[in-house]
């Protein structure tokens, strides 16, 4: 048996790990096997790089990240280490803001947000360890080039032409080609030729000092851009009483933030843990989610009408229980949880919740989730004060000792319920209108609550706003106009309109990859040859690659390509939430899906 893995970032590494671990446990797949790794760059690290500057941090604590599915197994192989365990054994320690191997400095902890450079080193080490631990009957062959196409052969096998002029013939192909670019699209029309956010050195090294920069985005990518244009240009922060003060280098531009929603990200809680699997939902139970999903034909669920009210109620229950825990301990939390669970079943949830709110505080999930969606602001100043106060209030919650904030506990419900939500949403589970609304509006609001950067970045953003180096003058969803070299950003949601010109424009968000206008030669050829197609709702094409429920692409004839599998960010749309490093707990699904693929190959 011969298989190929196209692209060896974290998702491809997950596929290889499942192969190697399966081969180690038994004579998988029943005889000699060869797996071809097709990756022109570093093996394993994908978008992470050893050359990334240390100020670019992961947005998850290192203790939550692992490419090995069972780090506590008694018979773990050499590669059986998560990021934290590996970094600790490697000798990484903190020397001020630097994370370096050495004998001095503060030891790292599972709650630390490490530089992405360290993640790249871990992923590349993991690949080397996998190859060295592969048993003799599993041959791993590396090809330092790109795949250009996948062509079905008369004997049923698949030929993969390579960028170096050679080709390989294999029985199965796993495509994990990552975040490929697109030709054209919305950004080409509305943000004419903005500077790409990555790699950051393209503008950190080239922008003149003191210029003005419009930054389209307020999420993780935009946070990286702000960090690169401040810390990356020689500035530094001084801690003062739980907040930060920025000391400028004099080389910084002035950055004007804006986004479609106008809402800032929410930062991660310090010492937070991933409660997926530990917290037992009381309202969004498995039985309730199965009832929402229904049986038989899909495309029946409305996210806002059918699913969000259940999730919001679970958030209210968890907020109140955590508030009771802080006030009266575990016994009080258990009592409140039982009372609210019973009240939900009896139809008296709102009344009982109001009674508890008088003692433990009120929590409106819709206000936190939608953030005043559609609100009009009188002036640029009013909006900017509103944004500053939102960041500041969220930071206070993030800094509560031990990650104990009831608000953050409520937000985490969206992480805990990821897999139950996927069971409802994936594979046309939503109505067409709800699907479009989910990907246009709802998905980004979920990400805003739970996929933010560490609290450190919120401290720094406030300091930069205090220093006048970061502003947010436009309100939600401004327009961008270009007339020759002139770039004008103009408000739409301010009663007192505001507009100004900026010298440069940076795209502070990433567009999902597509198959129908992909800049990848491989994906473009697969699409035009009909081996992959867009997901459709009836006659309406919605952009994502179409897949069977076991991850085979659906071809132009409506049939699954049984010898090809596709995983990762390219599947966003037909599946929900694929922008992540496969890891235990809330990112465990990748291992399950990949195991299903490997089992099919072995069978």
Coordinates of C-alpha atoms in Angstrom, one line a residue:
X1 CA 0.0 0.0 0.0
X2 CA 1.2 3.5 -0.9
X3 CA -0.3 6.8 0.2
X4 CA 0.6 10.4 -0.2
X5 CA 0.1 13.3 2.3
X6 CA 0.1 16.6 0.4
X7 CA 1.1 19.4 2.7
X8 CA 2.7 18.7 6.1
X9 CA 1.6 21.4 8.4
X10 CA -0.2 20.4 11.6
X11 CA -3.1 18.6 9.9
X12 CA -0.7 16.6 7.6
X13 CA 1.3 15.8 10.7
X14 CA -1.8 14.6 12.4
X15 CA -2.3 12.2 9.5
X16 CA 1.2 10.9 9.7
X17 CA 1.0 10.5 13.5
X18 CA -2.2 8.3 13.1
X19 CA -0.3 6.2 10.5
X20 CA 2.8 5.8 12.6
X21 CA 0.9 5.1 15.8
X22 CA -1.3 2.6 14.0
X23 CA 1.7 0.8 12.5
X24 CA 3.4 0.7 15.9
X25 CA 0.4 -0.9 17.6
X26 CA 0.0 -3.6 15.0
X27 CA 1.2 -4.7 11.5
X28 CA -0.9 -1.9 9.9
X29 CA -2.1 -1.9 7.3
X30 CA -1.6 -5.7 7.1
X31 CA 1.6 -5.6 5.1
X32 CA 4.4 -3.3 4.0
X33 CA 3.3 0.3 3.4
X34 CA 4.9 3.5 2.1
X35 CA 3.7 7.0 2.8
X36 CA 5.0 9.9 0.6
X37 CA 5.3 13.3 2.3
X38 CA 4.9 16.1 -0.3
X39 CA 6.0 19.4 1.3
X40 CA 8.3 22.0 -0.2
X41 CA 8.8 23.8 3.1
X42 CA 9.8 22.7 6.6
X43 CA 8.1 19.4 7.6
X44 CA 5.5 19.8 10.3
X45 CA 5.4 23.5 11.0
X46 CA 3.1 24.8 8.3
X47 CA 2.4 28.5 8.9
X48 CA 4.7 28.5 11.9
X49 CA 8.3 29.2 11.2
X50 CA 11.6 29.2 13.0
X51 CA 12.3 32.6 11.6
X52 CA 9.2 34.3 13.1
X53 CA 10.1 37.0 15.7
X54 CA 9.4 36.1 19.3
X55 CA 6.9 38.8 19.8
X56 CA 4.4 36.8 17.7
X57 CA 2.8 34.6 20.3
X58 CA 0.5 31.6 20.2
X59 CA -3.1 32.4 21.2
X60 CA -3.5 29.3 23.3
X61 CA -1.6 28.3 26.4
X62 CA 1.1 25.7 25.7
X63 CA -0.5 23.2 28.0
X64 CA -3.5 22.9 25.7
X65 CA -1.5 22.0 22.6
X66 CA -0.2 18.6 21.6
X67 CA 0.2 16.7 18.4
X68 CA 0.1 13.4 20.4
X69 CA -3.4 12.2 21.1
X70 CA -2.7 10.6 24.5
X71 CA 0.2 12.3 26.2
X72 CA -0.4 10.5 29.5
X73 CA -0.3 7.0 28.1
X74 CA 2.1 4.7 30.1
X75 CA 3.7 3.3 26.9
X76 CA 4.1 6.6 25.1
X77 CA 6.7 6.6 22.3
X78 CA 9.4 9.2 22.1
X79 CA 7.1 11.6 20.2
X80 CA 4.4 11.2 23.0
X81 CA 4.9 14.8 24.3
X82 CA 2.7 17.9 24.2
X83 CA 4.1 21.3 23.5
X84 CA 4.5 22.2 27.2
X85 CA 6.2 18.9 28.1
X86 CA 8.6 19.1 25.1
X87 CA 9.5 22.7 25.8
X88 CA 10.1 22.0 29.5
X89 CA 12.3 19.1 28.7
X90 CA 14.2 21.1 26.1
X91 CA 15.0 23.6 28.8
X92 CA 13.0 26.6 27.7
X93 CA 12.7 29.4 30.3
X94 CA 11.7 33.0 30.4
X95 CA 14.4 35.6 30.5
X96 CA 12.3 38.7 30.7
X97 CA 10.1 38.7 27.6
X98 CA 12.4 36.3 25.8
X99 CA 11.8 32.5 25.8
X100 CA 15.2 30.8 25.5
X101 CA 16.8 27.5 26.4
X102 CA 19.0 28.1 29.4
X103 CA 19.5 27.5 33.2
X104 CA 18.4 30.8 34.4
X105 CA 15.1 32.7 34.3
X106 CA 11.6 31.8 35.2
X107 CA 10.4 28.2 34.2
X108 CA 7.6 28.0 31.7
X109 CA 4.2 26.9 32.9
X110 CA 1.3 25.1 31.1
X111 CA -0.5 28.5 31.2
X112 CA 2.1 30.4 29.2
X113 CA 1.6 31.7 25.7
X114 CA 4.8 30.7 24.0
X115 CA 6.3 32.3 20.8
X116 CA 5.2 30.7 17.6
X117 CA 8.8 30.1 16.8
X118 CA 8.9 27.5 19.7
X119 CA 5.8 25.9 18.2
X120 CA 7.5 25.6 14.9
X121 CA 10.5 23.9 16.6
X122 CA 8.2 21.5 18.4
X123 CA 6.3 20.6 15.2
X124 CA 9.5 20.0 13.3
X125 CA 10.9 17.9 16.2
X126 CA 7.6 15.9 16.3
X127 CA 8.0 15.1 12.6
X128 CA 11.6 13.9 13.0
X129 CA 10.5 11.8 16.1
X130 CA 7.6 10.3 14.1
X131 CA 9.9 9.2 11.3
X132 CA 12.5 7.8 13.6
X133 CA 9.9 5.8 15.5
X134 CA 8.1 4.4 12.4
X135 CA 8.4 0.6 12.3
X136 CA 10.3 -1.1 9.6
X137 CA 7.2 -2.1 7.6
X138 CA 6.1 1.6 7.2
X139 CA 8.5 3.5 4.9
X140 CA 8.2 7.3 5.1
X141 CA 9.5 9.1 1.9
X142 CA 10.0 12.9 1.8
X143 CA 9.6 14.9 -1.4
X144 CA 10.9 18.5 -1.1
X145 CA 8.5 19.9 -3.7
X146 CA 4.9 20.7 -4.4
X147 CA 2.0 18.6 -5.8
X148 CA 0.6 20.0 -9.0
X149 CA -2.4 17.7 -9.6
X150 CA -4.0 14.3 -8.8
X151 CA -4.9 12.3 -11.8
X152 CA -6.8 9.0 -11.7
X153 CA -5.1 6.2 -13.6
X154 CA -6.6 3.3 -15.6
X155 CA -5.8 0.9 -12.8
X156 CA -7.7 3.0 -10.2
X157 CA -4.5 4.4 -8.6
X158 CA -3.8 8.1 -8.4
X159 CA -0.8 9.8 -10.1
X160 CA 0.5 12.9 -8.4
X161 CA 2.7 15.1 -10.7
X162 CA 5.3 17.0 -8.7
X163 CA 6.9 20.4 -9.1
X164 CA 10.3 19.0 -9.7
X165 CA 9.1 17.2 -12.9
X166 CA 8.7 13.8 -11.4
X167 CA 5.5 12.0 -10.3
X168 CA 4.4 9.3 -7.9
X169 CA 1.6 6.7 -8.3
X170 CA -0.2 5.9 -5.0
X171 CA -3.3 4.1 -3.8
X172 CA -4.6 6.9 -1.6
X173 CA -4.1 10.7 -1.3
X174 CA -4.6 12.9 1.8
X175 CA -4.8 16.6 1.0
X176 CA -3.9 19.0 3.9
X177 CA -2.5 21.9 1.9
X178 CA -3.4 24.6 4.5
X179 CA -4.3 28.2 4.0
X180 CA -3.9 28.6 0.2
X181 CA -4.5 32.0 -1.3
X182 CA -7.4 33.1 -3.7
X183 CA -7.5 35.1 -6.9
X184 CA -9.7 38.2 -6.7
X185 CA -12.5 38.2 -4.2
X186 CA -14.0 40.8 -1.9
X187 CA -10.8 42.2 -0.7
X188 CA -9.7 42.9 -4.3
X189 CA -12.8 45.1 -4.8
X190 CA -13.2 46.9 -1.4
X191 CA -9.6 47.1 -0.2
X192 CA -7.6 47.6 -3.4
X193 CA -4.3 45.9 -3.1
X194 CA -3.8 46.1 0.7
X195 CA -0.5 44.9 2.2
X196 CA -0.8 41.3 3.4
X197 CA -0.4 40.8 7.2
X198 CA 2.1 38.0 6.7
X199 CA 5.0 37.8 6.7
X200 CA 5.3 40.8 9.1
X201 CA 8.8 41.7 8.0
X202 CA 7.6 42.9 4.6
X203 CA 6.3 46.0 6.2
X204 CA 8.1 46.2 9.5
X205 CA 11.3 46.7 7.6
X206 CA 9.9 49.0 4.9
X207 CA 7.3 51.4 6.2
X208 CA 8.6 54.9 7.0
X209 CA 8.4 56.2 10.5
X210 CA 5.4 58.4 11.4
X211 CA 3.2 57.4 8.5
X212 CA -0.5 56.6 9.0
X213 CA -1.7 53.0 8.5
X214 CA -5.3 51.8 8.1
X215 CA -5.6 48.3 9.6
X216 CA -8.7 46.4 8.4
X217 CA -9.5 44.0 11.2
X218 CA -9.6 43.8 15.0
X219 CA -8.9 40.1 15.6
X220 CA -5.9 37.9 16.0
X221 CA -4.3 38.9 12.7
X222 CA -4.7 42.6 13.3
X223 CA -3.2 42.1 16.8
X224 CA -0.1 40.6 15.2
X225 CA 0.1 43.6 12.9
X226 CA -0.1 46.1 15.8
X227 CA 2.5 44.1 17.7
X228 CA 4.8 44.0 14.7
X229 CA 4.5 47.8 14.1
X230 CA 5.3 48.6 17.7
X231 CA 7.4 46.0 19.5
X232 CA 8.8 45.0 16.1
X233 CA 10.0 48.5 15.5
X234 CA 11.9 48.8 18.8
X235 CA 9.2 50.0 21.3
X236 CA 8.6 48.4 24.6
X237 CA 6.1 48.2 27.4
X238 CA 6.5 49.0 31.1
X239 CA 4.2 47.3 33.6
X240 CA 2.4 49.7 36.0
X241 CA -0.2 48.3 38.4
X242 CA -1.8 45.7 36.3
X243 CA -1.7 47.9 33.2
X244 CA 1.0 48.8 30.7
X245 CA 2.7 52.0 29.5
X246 CA 4.2 52.1 26.1
X247 CA 7.7 53.6 25.6
X248 CA 8.0 54.5 21.9
X249 CA 11.1 54.0 19.7
X250 CA 10.1 56.9 17.4
X251 CA 9.9 54.5 14.4
X252 CA 6.2 53.6 14.9
X253 CA 3.4 54.6 12.4
X254 CA 0.0 55.8 13.7
X255 CA -2.4 52.9 13.3
X256 CA -6.1 53.4 12.6
X257 CA -8.1 50.3 13.4
X258 CA -11.4 49.4 11.9
X259 CA -13.6 46.3 11.1
X260 CA -17.0 45.3 9.8
X261 CA -18.4 44.6 13.2
X262 CA -16.5 47.4 15.0
X263 CA -16.1 45.0 18.0
X264 CA -12.8 44.3 19.7
X265 CA -11.6 40.7 20.5
X266 CA -11.9 39.2 23.9
X267 CA -8.7 38.1 25.5
X268 CA -7.9 34.7 27.1
X269 CA -8.2 34.4 30.8
X270 CA -5.0 34.0 32.7
X271 CA -4.5 30.5 34.1
X272 CA -7.4 29.4 32.1
X273 CA -8.0 25.7 31.3
X274 CA -9.9 23.9 28.5
X275 CA -12.9 22.5 30.3
X276 CA -14.0 20.4 27.3
X277 CA -14.9 17.0 28.6
X278 CA -14.8 18.1 32.2
X279 CA -17.9 20.3 32.2
X280 CA -21.2 18.5 31.8
X281 CA -23.8 20.7 29.9
X282 CA -27.2 20.8 31.7
X283 CA -29.3 22.5 29.0
X284 CA -27.4 21.8 25.7
X285 CA -27.2 18.0 26.5
X286 CA -26.4 15.5 23.8
X287 CA -30.1 14.5 23.7
X288 CA -31.2 18.1 23.2
X289 CA -28.7 18.7 20.4
X290 CA -29.7 15.5 18.7
X291 CA -33.3 16.7 18.8
X292 CA -32.3 20.0 17.3
X293 CA -30.3 18.3 14.6
X294 CA -33.3 16.0 13.8
X295 CA -33.1 12.9 11.7
X296 CA -33.1 12.3 8.0
X297 CA -32.9 15.3 5.7
X298 CA -30.7 18.1 6.8
X299 CA -30.8 21.9 6.1
X300 CA -33.5 22.3 8.8
X301 CA -31.9 24.3 11.6
X302 CA -31.8 28.1 12.0
X303 CA -28.8 29.0 14.1
X304 CA -30.3 32.1 15.7
X305 CA -33.7 30.7 16.4
X306 CA -33.0 27.1 17.3
X307 CA -29.4 26.9 18.6
X308 CA -28.3 30.2 20.1
X309 CA -31.1 30.4 22.7
X310 CA -30.0 27.0 24.1
X311 CA -26.4 28.0 24.2
X312 CA -27.2 31.4 25.8
X313 CA -29.2 29.6 28.5
X314 CA -26.2 27.3 29.2
X315 CA -24.0 30.4 29.4
X316 CA -26.4 32.0 32.0
X317 CA -26.4 28.8 34.0
X318 CA -22.6 28.6 34.0
X319 CA -22.2 32.3 34.8
X320 CA -24.5 32.0 37.8
X321 CA -23.0 28.8 39.1
X322 CA -19.5 30.2 38.9
X323 CA -20.7 33.4 40.7
X324 CA -22.2 31.3 43.4
X325 CA -18.9 29.3 43.7
X326 CA -17.0 32.6 44.3
X327 CA -19.5 33.7 46.9
X328 CA -20.3 30.5 48.7
X329 CA -18.0 27.7 47.5
X330 CA -18.6 24.4 45.7
X331 CA -21.8 23.6 47.6
X332 CA -23.5 26.9 46.6
X333 CA -22.5 26.3 43.0
X334 CA -23.9 22.8 43.0
X335 CA -27.2 24.0 44.5
X336 CA -27.6 26.8 42.0
X337 CA -26.8 24.4 39.1
X338 CA -29.4 21.9 40.3
X339 CA -32.1 24.6 40.8
X340 CA -31.5 26.1 37.3
X341 CA -31.4 22.7 35.6
X342 CA -34.7 21.8 37.2
X343 CA -36.2 25.2 36.3
X344 CA -35.2 24.7 32.7
X345 CA -37.0 21.3 32.6
X346 CA -40.1 22.9 34.3
X347 CA -40.3 25.9 32.1
X348 CA -39.5 28.4 34.9
X349 CA -35.9 29.1 34.0
X350 CA -36.2 32.9 33.5
X351 CA -38.1 33.4 36.8
X352 CA -35.6 31.3 38.8
X353 CA -32.7 33.0 37.0
X354 CA -34.0 36.5 38.0
X355 CA -34.1 35.4 41.6
X356 CA -30.5 34.3 41.5
X357 CA -29.4 37.4 39.6
X358 CA -30.4 39.6 42.6
X359 CA -27.7 37.8 44.6
X360 CA -25.1 36.7 42.1
X361 CA -25.5 39.3 39.4
X362 CA -27.2 39.4 36.0
X363 CA -25.6 38.2 32.7
X364 CA -27.1 38.9 29.3
X365 CA -25.4 36.5 26.8
X366 CA -26.9 38.3 23.8
X367 CA -25.4 41.6 24.8
X368 CA -21.9 40.0 25.1
X369 CA -22.3 38.0 21.9
X370 CA -23.8 40.7 19.6
X371 CA -22.0 43.6 21.4
X372 CA -24.7 46.1 20.5
X373 CA -24.8 45.0 16.9
X374 CA -26.2 47.8 14.7
X375 CA -25.7 50.5 17.3
X376 CA -25.2 54.1 16.0
X377 CA -22.6 56.4 17.6
X378 CA -22.8 60.1 17.7
X379 CA -19.2 60.8 17.0
X380 CA -15.8 59.3 16.4
X381 CA -14.8 60.1 20.0
X382 CA -17.9 58.4 21.4
X383 CA -17.2 55.2 19.5
X384 CA -13.5 55.2 20.4
X385 CA -14.3 55.6 24.1
X386 CA -16.9 52.7 23.8
X387 CA -14.3 50.4 22.2
X388 CA -11.7 51.3 24.9
X389 CA -14.1 50.6 27.7
X390 CA -15.0 47.2 26.1
X391 CA -11.4 46.2 26.0
X392 CA -10.8 47.4 29.5
X393 CA -13.8 45.6 31.0
X394 CA -12.9 42.4 29.2
X395 CA -9.3 42.7 30.4
X396 CA -10.5 43.0 34.0
X397 CA -12.4 39.7 33.6
X398 CA -9.3 38.0 32.0
X399 CA -7.1 39.0 34.9
X400 CA -9.3 37.6 37.7
X401 CA -7.1 35.3 39.8
X402 CA -6.9 31.7 38.6
X403 CA -9.1 32.3 35.6
X404 CA -12.1 32.5 37.9
X405 CA -14.2 35.1 36.0
X406 CA -17.9 34.0 35.7
X407 CA -18.0 36.0 32.4
X408 CA -15.1 34.0 31.0
X409 CA -16.6 30.7 32.2
X410 CA -19.8 31.6 30.3
X411 CA -17.8 32.4 27.2
X412 CA -16.1 29.0 27.4
X413 CA -19.4 27.3 26.8
X414 CA -18.9 28.0 23.1
X415 CA -15.6 26.1 23.2
X416 CA -17.1 23.2 25.3
X417 CA -20.0 22.9 22.9
X418 CA -17.9 23.0 19.7
X419 CA -18.4 19.4 18.8
X420 CA -22.1 19.3 19.6
X421 CA -22.5 22.5 17.5
X422 CA -20.6 20.8 14.6
X423 CA -23.0 17.9 14.8
X424 CA -25.8 20.3 14.0
X425 CA -24.0 22.7 11.6
X426 CA -21.8 20.5 9.5
X427 CA -22.8 19.1 6.1
X428 CA -25.7 21.4 5.3
X429 CA -27.3 21.2 8.8
X430 CA -28.4 24.8 8.6
X431 CA -31.0 26.3 6.3
X432 CA -29.4 28.3 3.5
X433 CA -30.2 31.7 5.0
X434 CA -28.9 30.6 8.3
X435 CA -25.8 29.1 6.7
X436 CA -25.0 32.4 5.0
X437 CA -25.7 34.3 8.2
X438 CA -23.5 31.9 10.2
X439 CA -20.5 32.3 8.0
X440 CA -21.0 36.1 7.4
X441 CA -21.8 37.1 11.0
X442 CA -22.2 34.5 13.7
X443 CA -19.0 32.5 13.3
X444 CA -16.8 35.6 13.8
X445 CA -18.8 36.5 17.0
X446 CA -18.0 33.1 18.4
X447 CA -14.4 33.5 17.6
X448 CA -14.3 36.9 19.1
X449 CA -15.4 35.5 22.5
X450 CA -13.1 32.4 22.7
X451 CA -10.4 32.6 20.1
X452 CA -8.7 35.8 21.2
X453 CA -5.0 36.5 22.2
X454 CA -3.6 36.5 25.7
X455 CA -4.6 39.2 28.1
X456 CA -1.1 40.8 27.7
X457 CA -2.2 42.0 24.2
X458 CA -5.2 43.8 25.6
X459 CA -3.0 45.5 28.2
X460 CA -0.7 46.6 25.3
X461 CA -3.6 47.8 23.1
X462 CA -4.9 50.1 25.8
X463 CA -1.3 51.4 26.4
X464 CA -1.0 52.1 22.6
X465 CA -4.3 53.9 22.6
X466 CA -3.3 56.0 25.6
X467 CA -0.1 56.9 23.7
X468 CA -2.0 57.9 20.6
X469 CA -0.3 55.4 18.4
X470 CA -3.5 53.3 17.9
X471 CA -6.8 54.9 17.2
X472 CA -10.2 53.6 16.1
X473 CA -12.0 56.7 14.7
X474 CA -14.4 55.3 12.1
X475 CA -17.0 53.2 13.9
X476 CA -18.3 49.9 12.5
X477 CA -18.0 48.9 8.8
X478 CA -16.5 52.1 7.2
X479 CA -15.9 52.4 3.5
X480 CA -12.4 52.4 1.9
X481 CA -11.9 54.4 -1.2
X482 CA -8.7 54.6 -3.3
X483 CA -8.0 57.4 -5.8
X484 CA -4.5 56.9 -7.2
X485 CA -2.1 57.0 -4.2
X486 CA -4.8 58.5 -2.0
X487 CA -6.6 56.0 0.4
X488 CA -9.7 57.4 2.2
X489 CA -11.5 55.7 5.1
X490 CA -15.0 57.0 5.7
X491 CA -17.4 56.2 8.6
X492 CA -20.9 54.8 8.0
X493 CA -22.3 54.4 11.5
X494 CA -21.5 57.8 13.0
X495 CA -24.1 60.4 13.2
X496 CA -21.3 63.0 12.9
X497 CA -19.4 61.6 9.9
X498 CA -15.6 61.1 10.0
X499 CA -13.1 60.5 7.2
X500 CA -9.4 60.7 6.8
X501 CA -6.6 59.7 4.4
X502 CA -4.0 57.0 5.3
X503 CA -0.7 56.4 3.7
X504 CA -0.9 52.6 3.8
X505 CA -3.5 49.9 4.1
X506 CA -2.9 46.5 5.8
X507 CA -5.3 43.6 5.6
X508 CA -5.7 42.5 9.2
X509 CA -7.7 39.4 8.5
X510 CA -7.4 36.2 6.5
X511 CA -9.9 35.1 3.8
X512 CA -11.0 31.4 3.8
X513 CA -9.4 29.5 0.9
X514 CA -11.6 28.4 -1.9
X515 CA -11.5 25.8 -4.7
X516 CA -13.2 27.8 -7.4
X517 CA -10.7 30.7 -7.4
X518 CA -7.8 29.2 -5.7
X519 CA -4.3 30.4 -6.4
X520 CA -3.0 26.9 -5.7
X521 CA -2.1 25.1 -8.9
X522 CA -3.2 21.8 -7.3
X523 CA -6.6 23.0 -6.2
X524 CA -7.2 24.9 -9.4
X525 CA -6.5 21.8 -11.5
X526 CA -8.7 19.6 -9.3
X527 CA -11.5 22.1 -9.6
X528 CA -11.3 22.6 -13.4
X529 CA -11.0 18.8 -14.0
X530 CA -14.1 18.3 -11.9
X531 CA -12.6 16.2 -9.2
X532 CA -13.6 18.7 -6.5
X533 CA -16.5 21.2 -6.6
X534 CA -18.1 23.8 -4.5
X535 CA -20.6 23.1 -1.7
X536 CA -24.1 23.9 -3.0
X537 CA -27.6 24.3 -1.4
X538 CA -29.7 23.2 -4.3
X539 CA -28.6 25.5 -7.2
X540 CA -26.8 28.0 -4.8
X541 CA -23.1 27.7 -4.6
X542 CA -21.7 28.8 -1.2
X543 CA -17.9 28.5 -1.8
X544 CA -16.6 25.7 0.4
X545 CA -15.3 22.5 -1.0
X546 CA -18.0 19.8 -1.0
X547 CA -17.2 16.7 0.9
X548 CA -18.8 13.4 1.9
X549 CA -19.3 12.9 5.7
X550 CA -16.1 10.8 5.7
X551 CA -14.0 13.6 4.1
X552 CA -13.9 12.5 0.4
X553 CA -14.3 15.4 -2.0
X554 CA -17.5 15.3 -4.1
X555 CA -16.8 15.5 -7.8
X556 CA -18.7 17.3 -10.6
X557 CA -20.8 14.2 -11.1
X558 CA -21.9 14.3 -7.5
X559 CA -19.9 11.2 -6.5
X560 CA -17.2 10.9 -3.8
X561 CA -13.6 10.5 -4.9
X562 CA -13.0 7.4 -2.8
X563 CA -9.2 7.5 -2.9
X564 CA -8.8 11.2 -1.9
X565 CA -9.5 12.8 1.4
X566 CA -9.4 16.6 2.3
X567 CA -8.8 18.0 5.8
X568 CA -8.1 21.3 7.4
X569 CA -8.9 24.9 6.7
X570 CA -10.0 24.2 3.1
X571 CA -13.0 22.4 4.5
X572 CA -14.3 25.4 6.4
X573 CA -17.9 25.9 5.2
X574 CA -18.9 22.3 4.8
X575 CA -17.5 21.7 8.3
X576 CA -17.2 24.2 11.1
X577 CA -14.0 25.3 12.9
X578 CA -10.9 24.0 11.1
X579 CA -8.4 26.8 11.8
X580 CA -6.5 25.1 14.5
X581 CA -3.7 22.8 15.6
X582 CA -5.1 19.3 16.2
X583 CA -4.9 18.7 19.9
X584 CA -6.7 16.8 22.7
X585 CA -9.9 18.2 24.3
X586 CA -11.6 20.9 22.2
X587 CA -9.4 20.1 19.1
X588 CA -9.7 16.3 19.4
X589 CA -12.0 15.9 16.4
X590 CA -9.1 16.1 14.0
X591 CA -7.7 12.9 15.4
X592 CA -11.1 11.1 15.2
X593 CA -11.6 12.2 11.6
X594 CA -8.1 11.3 10.6
X595 CA -8.4 7.9 12.3
X596 CA -11.5 7.2 10.2
X597 CA -9.5 8.1 7.1
X598 CA -6.6 5.8 8.1
X599 CA -9.0 3.0 9.0
X600 CA -10.4 3.2 5.4
X601 CA -7.0 3.2 3.9
X602 CA -6.0 0.1 6.0
X603 CA -9.3 -1.6 5.1

